[in-house]
């Protein structure tokens, strides 16, 4: 059973916002990447814990309103994460000028059942997360590592 919490240290949260704000300056465009850390299945309190993010190029045809992780970069990044003994916790992307909640496109393109999908909205100053069940997104509480 998985937890309904995603633990994110303040430094990682700041890095997510920095990347999302860089996307605003570039167009705006959605930015994306991979969350690395520890999946909580069977360990600790069951919470997923993010220890770092790995930026991946957004290769979507319409990066202002969509994201697509570069396939080759994604594979290489996942291998790097696993080689260091960490887990792929999930994925993140930004909504440069809309709320941090899954869009219809996000739901239609979600494929990693059981993994976290995190959305960063610099305009809302929000980081929110969901777990893809294979049918829908279940909301997660995003908590600071310092208070978890």
PDB file of C-alpha atoms in Angstrom:
ATOM      1  CA  UNK A   1       0.000   0.000   0.000  1.00  0.00           C
ATOM      2  CA  UNK A   2       1.275   3.467  -0.801  1.00  0.00           C
ATOM      3  CA  UNK A   3       1.059   6.574   1.313  1.00  0.00           C
ATOM      4  CA  UNK A   4      -0.883   9.693   0.505  1.00  0.00           C
ATOM      5  CA  UNK A   5       2.165  11.864   1.288  1.00  0.00           C
ATOM      6  CA  UNK A   6       5.087  13.148  -0.712  1.00  0.00           C
ATOM      7  CA  UNK A   7       7.970  14.417   1.402  1.00  0.00           C
ATOM      8  CA  UNK A   8       9.951  17.204  -0.282  1.00  0.00           C
ATOM      9  CA  UNK A   9      12.850  19.055   1.392  1.00  0.00           C
ATOM     10  CA  UNK A  10      12.781  22.856   1.125  1.00  0.00           C
ATOM     11  CA  UNK A  11      15.921  22.803  -1.049  1.00  0.00           C
ATOM     12  CA  UNK A  12      14.243  20.495  -3.571  1.00  0.00           C
ATOM     13  CA  UNK A  13      11.096  22.624  -3.535  1.00  0.00           C
ATOM     14  CA  UNK A  14      13.243  25.694  -4.259  1.00  0.00           C
ATOM     15  CA  UNK A  15      14.933  23.873  -7.150  1.00  0.00           C
ATOM     16  CA  UNK A  16      11.530  22.930  -8.607  1.00  0.00           C
ATOM     17  CA  UNK A  17      10.432  26.569  -8.475  1.00  0.00           C
ATOM     18  CA  UNK A  18      13.702  27.744 -10.005  1.00  0.00           C
ATOM     19  CA  UNK A  19      13.263  25.379 -12.947  1.00  0.00           C
ATOM     20  CA  UNK A  20       9.596  26.352 -13.371  1.00  0.00           C
ATOM     21  CA  UNK A  21      10.436  30.072 -13.322  1.00  0.00           C
ATOM     22  CA  UNK A  22      13.135  29.506 -15.959  1.00  0.00           C
ATOM     23  CA  UNK A  23      10.378  28.160 -18.195  1.00  0.00           C
ATOM     24  CA  UNK A  24       8.448  31.399 -17.833  1.00  0.00           C
ATOM     25  CA  UNK A  25      11.454  33.366 -19.028  1.00  0.00           C
ATOM     26  CA  UNK A  26      11.776  31.129 -22.086  1.00  0.00           C
ATOM     27  CA  UNK A  27       8.446  31.674 -23.660  1.00  0.00           C
ATOM     28  CA  UNK A  28       6.624  30.646 -21.428  1.00  0.00           C
ATOM     29  CA  UNK A  29       6.896  26.884 -21.688  1.00  0.00           C
ATOM     30  CA  UNK A  30       6.330  23.921 -19.442  1.00  0.00           C
ATOM     31  CA  UNK A  31       9.476  22.407 -17.969  1.00  0.00           C
ATOM     32  CA  UNK A  32       9.741  18.803 -16.853  1.00  0.00           C
ATOM     33  CA  UNK A  33      11.900  16.198 -15.207  1.00  0.00           C
ATOM     34  CA  UNK A  34      12.195  13.197 -12.941  1.00  0.00           C
ATOM     35  CA  UNK A  35      11.846  13.005  -9.163  1.00  0.00           C
ATOM     36  CA  UNK A  36      14.472  10.820  -7.483  1.00  0.00           C
ATOM     37  CA  UNK A  37      14.580   9.553  -3.936  1.00  0.00           C
ATOM     38  CA  UNK A  38      12.867   6.752  -2.077  1.00  0.00           C
ATOM     39  CA  UNK A  39       9.554   5.152  -2.916  1.00  0.00           C
ATOM     40  CA  UNK A  40       7.736   4.469   0.300  1.00  0.00           C
ATOM     41  CA  UNK A  41       6.276   1.121  -0.604  1.00  0.00           C
ATOM     42  CA  UNK A  42       6.949  -1.049   2.436  1.00  0.00           C
ATOM     43  CA  UNK A  43       9.500   1.316   3.981  1.00  0.00           C
ATOM     44  CA  UNK A  44       9.593   4.027   6.645  1.00  0.00           C
ATOM     45  CA  UNK A  45       6.095   5.445   7.078  1.00  0.00           C
ATOM     46  CA  UNK A  46       5.082   4.603   3.516  1.00  0.00           C
ATOM     47  CA  UNK A  47       5.682   8.135   2.263  1.00  0.00           C
ATOM     48  CA  UNK A  48       7.557   8.737  -0.966  1.00  0.00           C
ATOM     49  CA  UNK A  49      10.555  10.987  -0.370  1.00  0.00           C
ATOM     50  CA  UNK A  50      12.166  13.182  -3.000  1.00  0.00           C
ATOM     51  CA  UNK A  51      15.856  13.879  -2.515  1.00  0.00           C
ATOM     52  CA  UNK A  52      16.649  15.475  -5.873  1.00  0.00           C
ATOM     53  CA  UNK A  53      15.248  16.344  -9.249  1.00  0.00           C
ATOM     54  CA  UNK A  54      16.698  15.674 -12.672  1.00  0.00           C
ATOM     55  CA  UNK A  55      15.762  18.082 -15.447  1.00  0.00           C
ATOM     56  CA  UNK A  56      14.730  16.514 -18.747  1.00  0.00           C
ATOM     57  CA  UNK A  57      14.149  18.448 -21.972  1.00  0.00           C
ATOM     58  CA  UNK A  58      10.520  19.064 -22.914  1.00  0.00           C
ATOM     59  CA  UNK A  59      10.162  17.934 -26.540  1.00  0.00           C
ATOM     60  CA  UNK A  60       6.388  18.523 -26.840  1.00  0.00           C
ATOM     61  CA  UNK A  61       5.159  20.108 -30.061  1.00  0.00           C
ATOM     62  CA  UNK A  62       3.318  22.730 -27.988  1.00  0.00           C
ATOM     63  CA  UNK A  63       5.532  23.273 -24.909  1.00  0.00           C
ATOM     64  CA  UNK A  64       3.476  26.276 -23.789  1.00  0.00           C
ATOM     65  CA  UNK A  65       0.602  23.973 -22.821  1.00  0.00           C
ATOM     66  CA  UNK A  66       2.065  20.453 -22.775  1.00  0.00           C
ATOM     67  CA  UNK A  67       5.122  18.470 -21.851  1.00  0.00           C
ATOM     68  CA  UNK A  68       6.806  15.387 -23.213  1.00  0.00           C
ATOM     69  CA  UNK A  69       9.968  14.107 -21.616  1.00  0.00           C
ATOM     70  CA  UNK A  70      12.730  13.541 -24.156  1.00  0.00           C
ATOM     71  CA  UNK A  71      12.756   9.720 -24.442  1.00  0.00           C
ATOM     72  CA  UNK A  72      16.536   9.243 -24.698  1.00  0.00           C
ATOM     73  CA  UNK A  73      17.235  11.669 -21.829  1.00  0.00           C
ATOM     74  CA  UNK A  74      14.543  10.003 -19.734  1.00  0.00           C
ATOM     75  CA  UNK A  75      16.027   6.545 -20.159  1.00  0.00           C
ATOM     76  CA  UNK A  76      19.558   7.776 -19.411  1.00  0.00           C
ATOM     77  CA  UNK A  77      18.335   9.676 -16.343  1.00  0.00           C
ATOM     78  CA  UNK A  78      16.425   6.675 -14.984  1.00  0.00           C
ATOM     79  CA  UNK A  79      19.547   4.533 -15.396  1.00  0.00           C
ATOM     80  CA  UNK A  80      21.640   7.137 -13.567  1.00  0.00           C
ATOM     81  CA  UNK A  81      19.138   7.341 -10.712  1.00  0.00           C
ATOM     82  CA  UNK A  82      19.008   3.570 -10.327  1.00  0.00           C
ATOM     83  CA  UNK A  83      22.825   3.244 -10.528  1.00  0.00           C
ATOM     84  CA  UNK A  84      23.119   5.545  -7.498  1.00  0.00           C
ATOM     85  CA  UNK A  85      20.779   3.310  -5.502  1.00  0.00           C
ATOM     86  CA  UNK A  86      17.876   5.725  -5.561  1.00  0.00           C
ATOM     87  CA  UNK A  87      14.357   5.129  -6.833  1.00  0.00           C
ATOM     88  CA  UNK A  88      12.434   6.954  -9.499  1.00  0.00           C
ATOM     89  CA  UNK A  89       9.669   8.471  -7.358  1.00  0.00           C
ATOM     90  CA  UNK A  90       7.873  10.039 -10.290  1.00  0.00           C
ATOM     91  CA  UNK A  91       7.842  12.971 -12.644  1.00  0.00           C
ATOM     92  CA  UNK A  92       7.264  16.691 -12.502  1.00  0.00           C
ATOM     93  CA  UNK A  93       6.273  19.430 -14.870  1.00  0.00           C
ATOM     94  CA  UNK A  94       5.212  23.034 -14.597  1.00  0.00           C
ATOM     95  CA  UNK A  95       2.093  24.946 -15.475  1.00  0.00           C
ATOM     96  CA  UNK A  96       3.638  28.370 -16.198  1.00  0.00           C
ATOM     97  CA  UNK A  97       0.367  30.295 -16.168  1.00  0.00           C
ATOM     98  CA  UNK A  98      -2.284  27.933 -14.849  1.00  0.00           C
ATOM     99  CA  UNK A  99      -3.094  26.173 -11.566  1.00  0.00           C
ATOM    100  CA  UNK A 100      -1.053  23.265 -10.257  1.00  0.00           C
ATOM    101  CA  UNK A 101      -3.597  20.556 -10.973  1.00  0.00           C
ATOM    102  CA  UNK A 102      -3.701  17.888 -13.671  1.00  0.00           C
ATOM    103  CA  UNK A 103      -5.156  18.965 -16.977  1.00  0.00           C
ATOM    104  CA  UNK A 104      -7.142  16.678 -19.272  1.00  0.00           C
ATOM    105  CA  UNK A 105      -3.943  16.303 -21.323  1.00  0.00           C
ATOM    106  CA  UNK A 106      -1.952  15.336 -18.215  1.00  0.00           C
ATOM    107  CA  UNK A 107      -4.493  12.639 -17.410  1.00  0.00           C
ATOM    108  CA  UNK A 108      -4.650  11.345 -20.980  1.00  0.00           C
ATOM    109  CA  UNK A 109      -0.866  11.008 -21.173  1.00  0.00           C
ATOM    110  CA  UNK A 110      -0.189   9.526 -17.712  1.00  0.00           C
ATOM    111  CA  UNK A 111       1.253   6.025 -18.014  1.00  0.00           C
ATOM    112  CA  UNK A 112       3.331   5.208 -14.920  1.00  0.00           C
ATOM    113  CA  UNK A 113       0.840   3.516 -12.595  1.00  0.00           C
ATOM    114  CA  UNK A 114       1.710   3.937  -8.914  1.00  0.00           C
ATOM    115  CA  UNK A 115       4.158   6.779  -9.526  1.00  0.00           C
ATOM    116  CA  UNK A 116       3.970  10.417  -8.460  1.00  0.00           C
ATOM    117  CA  UNK A 117       3.100  13.199 -10.878  1.00  0.00           C
ATOM    118  CA  UNK A 118       4.066  16.572  -9.444  1.00  0.00           C
ATOM    119  CA  UNK A 119       2.947  19.906 -10.877  1.00  0.00           C
ATOM    120  CA  UNK A 120       4.640  23.213 -10.106  1.00  0.00           C
ATOM    121  CA  UNK A 121       2.826  26.517 -10.609  1.00  0.00           C
ATOM    122  CA  UNK A 122       5.040  29.565 -10.122  1.00  0.00           C
ATOM    123  CA  UNK A 123       2.049  31.893 -10.471  1.00  0.00           C
ATOM    124  CA  UNK A 124       0.323  30.144  -7.542  1.00  0.00           C
ATOM    125  CA  UNK A 125       3.612  29.524  -5.713  1.00  0.00           C
ATOM    126  CA  UNK A 126       2.421  25.932  -5.394  1.00  0.00           C
ATOM    127  CA  UNK A 127       3.856  22.429  -5.640  1.00  0.00           C
ATOM    128  CA  UNK A 128       1.164  19.759  -5.700  1.00  0.00           C
ATOM    129  CA  UNK A 129       1.321  16.032  -6.354  1.00  0.00           C
ATOM    130  CA  UNK A 130      -0.831  13.074  -7.359  1.00  0.00           C
ATOM    131  CA  UNK A 131      -0.345   9.354  -7.734  1.00  0.00           C
ATOM    132  CA  UNK A 132      -1.533   7.836 -11.024  1.00  0.00           C
ATOM    133  CA  UNK A 133      -3.737   4.800 -10.297  1.00  0.00           C
ATOM    134  CA  UNK A 134      -3.969   3.722 -13.915  1.00  0.00           C
ATOM    135  CA  UNK A 135      -7.418   5.289 -14.126  1.00  0.00           C
ATOM    136  CA  UNK A 136      -7.199   8.605 -12.304  1.00  0.00           C
ATOM    137  CA  UNK A 137      -4.982  10.823 -10.178  1.00  0.00           C
ATOM    138  CA  UNK A 138      -5.175  10.513  -6.366  1.00  0.00           C
ATOM    139  CA  UNK A 139      -4.098  13.688  -4.568  1.00  0.00           C
ATOM    140  CA  UNK A 140      -1.098  13.531  -2.242  1.00  0.00           C
ATOM    141  CA  UNK A 141      -0.184  15.822   0.637  1.00  0.00           C
ATOM    142  CA  UNK A 142       3.131  17.526  -0.134  1.00  0.00           C
ATOM    143  CA  UNK A 143       4.998  18.028   3.129  1.00  0.00           C
ATOM    144  CA  UNK A 144       8.396  19.494   3.991  1.00  0.00           C
ATOM    145  CA  UNK A 145      11.071  16.997   4.977  1.00  0.00           C
ATOM    146  CA  UNK A 146      11.795  19.171   8.020  1.00  0.00           C
ATOM    147  CA  UNK A 147       8.270  18.615   9.368  1.00  0.00           C
ATOM    148  CA  UNK A 148       7.659  15.040   8.210  1.00  0.00           C
TER     149      UNK A 148
END
